């Protein structure tokens, strides 16, 4: 039997009638994204979240800008020279990244 004979046999009406229909491919599962980390997913669930997020951002900008102005005005009002700001404590991620890497 040659390859062409096999192909003709498989495509014959008698064999095709006896075979079951071809199964559909299974659909791939989509990984659910965390709405707290992905803003687009959050907006799909809660459109008002954009307004809340913007208000919180504007409120934090307003609060920090007020502190900067108040700190700058305080030494001038007392007539004393402003001291150098204390260095900030490093966060845990900064400490980890600064540590030497062993090979």
mmCIF file of N, CA and C in Angstrom:
data_model
loop_
_atom_site.group_PDB
_atom_site.id
_atom_site.type_symbol
_atom_site.label_atom_id
_atom_site.label_comp_id
_atom_site.label_asym_id
_atom_site.label_seq_id
_atom_site.Cartn_x
_atom_site.Cartn_y
_atom_site.Cartn_z
ATOM 1 N N UNK A 1 0.853 -1.178 0.000
ATOM 2 C CA UNK A 1 0.000 0.000 0.000
ATOM 3 C C UNK A 1 0.896 1.237 0.000
ATOM 4 N N UNK A 2 0.573 2.169 -0.849
ATOM 5 C CA UNK A 2 1.366 3.396 -0.923
ATOM 6 C C UNK A 2 0.688 4.493 -0.109
ATOM 7 N N UNK A 3 1.392 5.601 0.046
ATOM 8 C CA UNK A 3 0.882 6.719 0.827
ATOM 9 C C UNK A 3 -0.382 7.302 0.209
ATOM 10 N N UNK A 4 -0.424 7.373 -1.094
ATOM 11 C CA UNK A 4 -1.612 7.950 -1.751
ATOM 12 C C UNK A 4 -2.829 7.067 -1.538
ATOM 13 N N UNK A 5 -2.641 5.723 -1.507
ATOM 14 C CA UNK A 5 -3.768 4.824 -1.245
ATOM 15 C C UNK A 5 -4.311 5.049 0.167
ATOM 16 N N UNK A 6 -3.417 5.231 1.143
ATOM 17 C CA UNK A 6 -3.835 5.472 2.522
ATOM 18 C C UNK A 6 -4.605 6.779 2.634
ATOM 19 N N UNK A 7 -4.134 7.793 1.976
ATOM 20 C CA UNK A 7 -4.807 9.097 2.006
ATOM 21 C C UNK A 7 -6.208 8.981 1.410
ATOM 22 N N UNK A 8 -6.330 8.250 0.300
ATOM 23 C CA UNK A 8 -7.631 8.084 -0.353
ATOM 24 C C UNK A 8 -8.579 7.284 0.543
ATOM 25 N N UNK A 9 -8.051 6.269 1.241
ATOM 26 C CA UNK A 9 -8.873 5.474 2.145
ATOM 27 C C UNK A 9 -9.385 6.316 3.323
ATOM 28 N N UNK A 10 -8.488 7.113 3.903
ATOM 29 C CA UNK A 10 -8.884 7.930 5.058
ATOM 30 C C UNK A 10 -9.911 8.994 4.697
ATOM 31 N N UNK A 11 -9.861 9.482 3.486
ATOM 32 C CA UNK A 11 -10.805 10.520 3.064
ATOM 33 C C UNK A 11 -12.074 9.946 2.436
ATOM 34 N N UNK A 12 -12.208 8.645 2.401
ATOM 35 C CA UNK A 12 -13.393 8.042 1.782
ATOM 36 C C UNK A 12 -14.640 8.325 2.626
ATOM 37 N N UNK A 13 -15.771 8.349 1.966
ATOM 38 C CA UNK A 13 -17.039 8.660 2.631
ATOM 39 C C UNK A 13 -17.408 7.596 3.665
ATOM 40 N N UNK A 14 -17.098 6.340 3.399
ATOM 41 C CA UNK A 14 -17.449 5.264 4.328
ATOM 42 C C UNK A 14 -16.713 5.430 5.662
ATOM 43 N N UNK A 15 -15.435 5.724 5.597
ATOM 44 C CA UNK A 15 -14.661 5.914 6.827
ATOM 45 C C UNK A 15 -15.081 7.194 7.553
ATOM 46 N N UNK A 16 -15.274 8.275 6.829
ATOM 47 C CA UNK A 16 -15.651 9.553 7.448
ATOM 48 C C UNK A 16 -17.002 9.453 8.144
ATOM 49 N N UNK A 17 -17.917 8.643 7.608
ATOM 50 C CA UNK A 17 -19.232 8.472 8.227
ATOM 51 C C UNK A 17 -19.109 7.691 9.536
ATOM 52 N N UNK A 18 -18.132 6.787 9.631
ATOM 53 C CA UNK A 18 -17.975 5.962 10.832
ATOM 54 C C UNK A 18 -17.233 6.694 11.946
ATOM 55 N N UNK A 19 -16.461 7.702 11.598
ATOM 56 C CA UNK A 19 -15.667 8.420 12.603
ATOM 57 C C UNK A 19 -16.517 9.438 13.354
ATOM 58 N N UNK A 20 -16.135 9.700 14.607
ATOM 59 C CA UNK A 20 -16.816 10.743 15.393
ATOM 60 C C UNK A 20 -16.306 12.112 14.937
ATOM 61 N N UNK A 21 -17.027 13.189 15.181
ATOM 62 C CA UNK A 21 -16.553 14.520 14.776
ATOM 63 C C UNK A 21 -15.288 14.919 15.540
ATOM 64 N N UNK A 22 -14.505 15.792 14.959
ATOM 65 C CA UNK A 22 -13.257 16.267 15.561
ATOM 66 C C UNK A 22 -13.576 17.120 16.795
ATOM 67 N N UNK A 23 -12.794 16.910 17.859
ATOM 68 C CA UNK A 23 -12.982 17.691 19.076
ATOM 69 C C UNK A 23 -12.443 19.099 18.872
ATOM 70 N N UNK A 24 -13.134 20.077 19.483
ATOM 71 C CA UNK A 24 -12.650 21.457 19.441
ATOM 72 C C UNK A 24 -11.484 21.583 20.409
ATOM 73 N N UNK A 25 -10.546 22.465 20.089
ATOM 74 C CA UNK A 25 -9.405 22.679 20.979
ATOM 75 C C UNK A 25 -9.893 23.332 22.267
ATOM 76 N N UNK A 26 -9.343 22.908 23.413
ATOM 77 C CA UNK A 26 -9.761 23.545 24.669
ATOM 78 C C UNK A 26 -9.251 24.982 24.732
ATOM 79 N N UNK A 27 -10.094 25.850 25.274
ATOM 80 C CA UNK A 27 -9.681 27.253 25.378
ATOM 81 C C UNK A 27 -8.693 27.402 26.528
ATOM 82 N N UNK A 28 -7.749 28.288 26.371
ATOM 83 C CA UNK A 28 -6.745 28.521 27.409
ATOM 84 C C UNK A 28 -7.361 29.344 28.527
ATOM 85 N N UNK A 29 -6.931 29.022 29.736
ATOM 86 C CA UNK A 29 -7.425 29.746 30.891
ATOM 87 C C UNK A 29 -6.631 31.033 31.053
ATOM 88 N N UNK A 30 -7.310 32.110 31.380
ATOM 89 C CA UNK A 30 -6.665 33.402 31.563
ATOM 90 C C UNK A 30 -6.376 33.591 33.049
ATOM 91 N N UNK A 31 -5.171 34.052 33.372
ATOM 92 C CA UNK A 31 -4.802 34.287 34.764
ATOM 93 C C UNK A 31 -5.506 35.550 35.259
ATOM 94 N N UNK A 32 -6.189 35.428 36.388
ATOM 95 C CA UNK A 32 -6.917 36.566 36.947
ATOM 96 C C UNK A 32 -5.919 37.553 37.539
ATOM 97 N N UNK A 33 -6.065 38.811 37.163
ATOM 98 C CA UNK A 33 -5.172 39.850 37.670
ATOM 99 C C UNK A 33 -5.757 40.468 38.927
ATOM 100 N N UNK A 34 -4.860 40.867 39.817
ATOM 101 C CA UNK A 34 -5.255 41.494 41.081
ATOM 102 C C UNK A 34 -5.649 42.949 40.816
ATOM 103 N N UNK A 35 -6.896 43.327 41.096
ATOM 104 C CA UNK A 35 -7.328 44.706 40.830
ATOM 105 C C UNK A 35 -6.603 45.758 41.660
ATOM 106 N N UNK A 36 -6.027 45.366 42.793
ATOM 107 C CA UNK A 36 -5.295 46.335 43.607
ATOM 108 C C UNK A 36 -3.955 46.691 42.972
ATOM 109 N N UNK A 37 -3.432 45.820 42.130
ATOM 110 C CA UNK A 37 -2.150 46.073 41.466
ATOM 111 C C UNK A 37 -2.318 46.545 40.029
ATOM 112 N N UNK A 38 -3.419 46.167 39.383
ATOM 113 C CA UNK A 38 -3.657 46.534 37.984
ATOM 114 C C UNK A 38 -4.843 47.487 37.926
ATOM 115 N N UNK A 39 -4.549 48.747 37.650
ATOM 116 C CA UNK A 39 -5.582 49.790 37.705
ATOM 117 C C UNK A 39 -6.652 49.580 36.638
ATOM 118 N N UNK A 40 -6.291 49.048 35.480
ATOM 119 C CA UNK A 40 -7.300 48.843 34.432
ATOM 120 C C UNK A 40 -8.337 47.807 34.859
ATOM 121 N N UNK A 41 -7.915 46.784 35.568
ATOM 122 C CA UNK A 41 -8.852 45.775 36.069
ATOM 123 C C UNK A 41 -9.743 46.399 37.147
ATOM 124 N N UNK A 42 -9.157 47.227 37.990
ATOM 125 C CA UNK A 42 -9.927 47.903 39.033
ATOM 126 C C UNK A 42 -10.988 48.810 38.414
ATOM 127 N N UNK A 43 -10.620 49.527 37.366
ATOM 128 C CA UNK A 43 -11.583 50.427 36.722
ATOM 129 C C UNK A 43 -12.717 49.658 36.070
ATOM 130 N N UNK A 44 -12.429 48.455 35.593
ATOM 131 C CA UNK A 44 -13.491 47.638 35.012
ATOM 132 C C UNK A 44 -14.471 47.207 36.105
ATOM 133 N N UNK A 45 -13.954 46.909 37.291
ATOM 134 C CA UNK A 45 -14.814 46.504 38.401
ATOM 135 C C UNK A 45 -15.505 47.707 39.053
ATOM 136 N N UNK A 46 -14.757 48.813 39.198
ATOM 137 C CA UNK A 46 -15.268 49.976 39.918
ATOM 138 C C UNK A 46 -14.812 51.255 39.217
ATOM 139 N N UNK A 47 -15.630 51.827 38.329
ATOM 140 C CA UNK A 47 -15.234 53.033 37.601
ATOM 141 C C UNK A 47 -14.974 54.240 38.512
ATOM 142 N N UNK A 48 -15.574 54.270 39.682
ATOM 143 C CA UNK A 48 -15.385 55.396 40.602
ATOM 144 C C UNK A 48 -14.000 55.375 41.242
ATOM 145 N N UNK A 49 -13.293 54.265 41.132
ATOM 146 C CA UNK A 49 -11.964 54.149 41.735
ATOM 147 C C UNK A 49 -11.001 55.178 41.154
ATOM 148 N N UNK A 50 -11.198 55.564 39.895
ATOM 149 C CA UNK A 50 -10.334 56.566 39.271
ATOM 150 C C UNK A 50 -10.467 57.911 39.993
ATOM 151 N N UNK A 51 -11.694 58.287 40.325
ATOM 152 C CA UNK A 51 -11.941 59.554 41.020
ATOM 153 C C UNK A 51 -11.310 59.508 42.415
ATOM 154 N N UNK A 52 -11.481 58.401 43.097
ATOM 155 C CA UNK A 52 -10.937 58.259 44.451
ATOM 156 C C UNK A 52 -9.412 58.322 44.411
ATOM 157 N N UNK A 53 -8.820 57.650 43.454
ATOM 158 C CA UNK A 53 -7.364 57.623 43.337
ATOM 159 C C UNK A 53 -6.819 59.023 43.020
ATOM 160 N N UNK A 54 -7.486 59.737 42.131
ATOM 161 C CA UNK A 54 -7.045 61.089 41.771
ATOM 162 C C UNK A 54 -7.146 62.034 42.970
ATOM 163 N N UNK A 55 -8.253 61.943 43.711
ATOM 164 C CA UNK A 55 -8.413 62.807 44.888
ATOM 165 C C UNK A 55 -7.341 62.532 45.940
ATOM 166 N N UNK A 56 -7.025 61.262 46.148
ATOM 167 C CA UNK A 56 -5.995 60.908 47.128
ATOM 168 C C UNK A 56 -4.637 61.438 46.680
ATOM 169 N N UNK A 57 -4.358 61.337 45.377
ATOM 170 C CA UNK A 57 -3.085 61.827 44.846
ATOM 171 C C UNK A 57 -2.985 63.342 45.002
ATOM 172 N N UNK A 58 -4.050 64.064 44.659
ATOM 173 C CA UNK A 58 -4.046 65.521 44.789
ATOM 174 C C UNK A 58 -3.941 65.946 46.260
ATOM 175 N N UNK A 59 -4.593 65.193 47.139
ATOM 176 C CA UNK A 59 -4.536 65.508 48.559
ATOM 177 C C UNK A 59 -3.116 65.318 49.099
ATOM 178 N N UNK A 60 -2.427 64.259 48.640
ATOM 179 C CA UNK A 60 -1.060 64.018 49.111
ATOM 180 C C UNK A 60 -0.107 65.085 48.570
ATOM 181 N N UNK A 61 -0.326 65.521 47.324
ATOM 182 C CA UNK A 61 0.509 66.585 46.754
ATOM 183 C C UNK A 61 0.310 67.879 47.536
ATOM 184 N N UNK A 62 -0.934 68.178 47.849
ATOM 185 C CA UNK A 62 -1.233 69.404 48.585
ATOM 186 C C UNK A 62 -0.624 69.357 49.986
ATOM 187 N N UNK A 63 -0.686 68.197 50.628
ATOM 188 C CA UNK A 63 -0.148 68.052 51.984
ATOM 189 C C UNK A 63 1.368 68.186 51.981
ATOM 190 N N UNK A 64 2.048 67.579 51.011
ATOM 191 C CA UNK A 64 3.509 67.643 50.982
ATOM 192 C C UNK A 64 3.993 69.028 50.570
ATOM 193 N N UNK A 65 3.276 69.694 49.676
ATOM 194 C CA UNK A 65 3.705 71.032 49.272
ATOM 195 C C UNK A 65 3.532 72.022 50.429
ATOM 196 N N UNK A 66 2.533 71.850 51.247
ATOM 197 C CA UNK A 66 2.334 72.702 52.417
ATOM 198 C C UNK A 66 3.438 72.510 53.440
ATOM 199 N N UNK A 67 3.914 71.274 53.603
ATOM 200 C CA UNK A 67 4.989 70.999 54.553
ATOM 201 C C UNK A 67 6.291 71.632 54.096
ATOM 202 N N UNK A 68 6.553 71.574 52.790
ATOM 203 C CA UNK A 68 7.789 72.140 52.249
ATOM 204 C C UNK A 68 7.803 73.647 52.459
ATOM 205 N N UNK A 69 6.685 74.314 52.218
ATOM 206 C CA UNK A 69 6.601 75.764 52.398
ATOM 207 C C UNK A 69 6.742 76.107 53.871
ATOM 208 N N UNK A 70 6.117 75.340 54.762
ATOM 209 C CA UNK A 70 6.183 75.611 56.194
ATOM 210 C C UNK A 70 7.602 75.411 56.717
ATOM 211 N N UNK A 71 8.304 74.395 56.269
ATOM 212 C CA UNK A 71 9.678 74.151 56.713
ATOM 213 C C UNK A 71 10.609 75.259 56.233
ATOM 214 N N UNK A 72 10.391 75.745 55.029
ATOM 215 C CA UNK A 72 11.242 76.799 54.483
ATOM 216 C C UNK A 72 10.984 78.122 55.208
ATOM 217 N N UNK A 73 9.764 78.377 55.613
ATOM 218 C CA UNK A 73 9.424 79.632 56.267
ATOM 219 C C UNK A 73 9.821 79.634 57.743
ATOM 220 N N UNK A 74 9.880 78.496 58.377
ATOM 221 C CA UNK A 74 10.168 78.422 59.813
ATOM 222 C C UNK A 74 11.544 78.974 60.167
ATOM 223 N N UNK A 75 12.655 78.606 59.532
ATOM 224 C CA UNK A 75 13.955 79.163 59.915
ATOM 225 C C UNK A 75 14.046 80.662 59.633
ATOM 226 N N UNK A 76 13.400 81.123 58.594
ATOM 227 C CA UNK A 76 13.450 82.544 58.263
ATOM 228 C C UNK A 76 12.720 83.364 59.315
ATOM 229 N N UNK A 77 11.655 82.831 59.881
ATOM 230 C CA UNK A 77 10.873 83.552 60.874
ATOM 231 C C UNK A 77 11.638 83.679 62.187
ATOM 232 N N UNK A 78 12.415 82.672 62.544
ATOM 233 C CA UNK A 78 13.142 82.715 63.813
ATOM 234 C C UNK A 78 14.454 83.468 63.694
ATOM 235 N N UNK A 79 14.928 83.652 62.486
ATOM 236 C CA UNK A 79 16.172 84.366 62.273
ATOM 237 C C UNK A 79 17.393 83.468 62.408
ATOM 238 N N UNK A 80 17.198 82.178 62.648
ATOM 239 C CA UNK A 80 18.309 81.249 62.778
ATOM 240 C C UNK A 80 18.607 80.611 61.427
ATOM 241 N N UNK A 81 19.816 80.153 61.308
ATOM 242 C CA UNK A 81 20.216 79.471 60.083
ATOM 243 C C UNK A 81 19.648 78.051 60.112
ATOM 244 N N UNK A 82 19.162 77.596 58.984
ATOM 245 C CA UNK A 82 18.571 76.264 58.912
ATOM 246 C C UNK A 82 19.661 75.203 58.992
ATOM 247 N N UNK A 83 19.421 74.188 59.803
ATOM 248 C CA UNK A 83 20.378 73.084 59.930
ATOM 249 C C UNK A 83 20.206 72.135 58.748
ATOM 250 N N UNK A 84 21.275 71.405 58.469
ATOM 251 C CA UNK A 84 21.204 70.431 57.371
ATOM 252 C C UNK A 84 20.229 69.330 57.766
ATOM 253 N N UNK A 85 19.415 68.861 56.821
ATOM 254 C CA UNK A 85 18.445 67.820 57.151
ATOM 255 C C UNK A 85 19.164 66.511 57.483
ATOM 256 N N UNK A 86 18.596 65.769 58.415
ATOM 257 C CA UNK A 86 19.171 64.485 58.822
ATOM 258 C C UNK A 86 19.015 63.485 57.679
ATOM 259 N N UNK A 87 20.006 62.621 57.478
ATOM 260 C CA UNK A 87 19.883 61.629 56.416
ATOM 261 C C UNK A 87 18.763 60.646 56.738
ATOM 262 N N UNK A 88 18.043 60.254 55.710
ATOM 263 C CA UNK A 88 16.920 59.352 55.891
ATOM 264 C C UNK A 88 17.423 57.939 56.148
ATOM 265 N N UNK A 89 16.658 57.188 56.951
ATOM 266 C CA UNK A 89 17.031 55.805 57.211
ATOM 267 C C UNK A 89 16.776 54.995 55.939
ATOM 268 N N UNK A 90 17.669 54.078 55.589
ATOM 269 C CA UNK A 90 17.435 53.272 54.390
ATOM 270 C C UNK A 90 16.316 52.265 54.632
ATOM 271 N N UNK A 91 15.530 52.039 53.618
ATOM 272 C CA UNK A 91 14.457 51.061 53.723
ATOM 273 C C UNK A 91 15.045 49.667 53.582
ATOM 274 N N UNK A 92 14.230 48.669 53.824
ATOM 275 C CA UNK A 92 14.729 47.288 53.751
ATOM 276 C C UNK A 92 15.157 46.928 52.338
ATOM 277 N N UNK A 93 14.454 47.452 51.336
ATOM 278 C CA UNK A 93 14.835 47.132 49.957
ATOM 279 C C UNK A 93 16.154 47.792 49.606
ATOM 280 N N UNK A 94 16.402 48.990 50.149
ATOM 281 C CA UNK A 94 17.674 49.653 49.875
ATOM 282 C C UNK A 94 18.809 48.914 50.567
ATOM 283 N N UNK A 95 18.566 48.401 51.758
ATOM 284 C CA UNK A 95 19.598 47.678 52.482
ATOM 285 C C UNK A 95 19.919 46.387 51.753
ATOM 286 N N UNK A 96 18.910 45.684 51.267
ATOM 287 C CA UNK A 96 19.116 44.423 50.551
ATOM 288 C C UNK A 96 19.891 44.669 49.259
ATOM 289 N N UNK A 97 19.540 45.749 48.545
ATOM 290 C CA UNK A 97 20.197 46.003 47.264
ATOM 291 C C UNK A 97 21.633 46.479 47.462
ATOM 292 N N UNK A 98 21.935 47.070 48.606
ATOM 293 C CA UNK A 98 23.280 47.567 48.862
ATOM 294 C C UNK A 98 24.205 46.465 49.359
ATOM 295 N N UNK A 99 23.646 45.354 49.816
ATOM 296 C CA UNK A 99 24.460 44.268 50.342
ATOM 297 C C UNK A 99 25.240 43.604 49.207
ATOM 298 N N UNK A 100 26.484 43.183 49.473
ATOM 299 C CA UNK A 100 27.260 42.516 48.407
ATOM 300 C C UNK A 100 26.658 41.171 48.061
ATOM 301 N N UNK A 101 26.754 40.821 46.808
ATOM 302 C CA UNK A 101 26.187 39.570 46.322
ATOM 303 C C UNK A 101 27.276 38.513 46.316
ATOM 304 N N UNK A 102 27.013 37.369 46.929
ATOM 305 C CA UNK A 102 27.984 36.262 46.944
ATOM 306 C C UNK A 102 27.844 35.453 45.670
ATOM 307 N N UNK A 103 28.962 35.041 45.119
ATOM 308 C CA UNK A 103 28.914 34.240 43.904
ATOM 309 C C UNK A 103 29.299 32.818 44.175
#
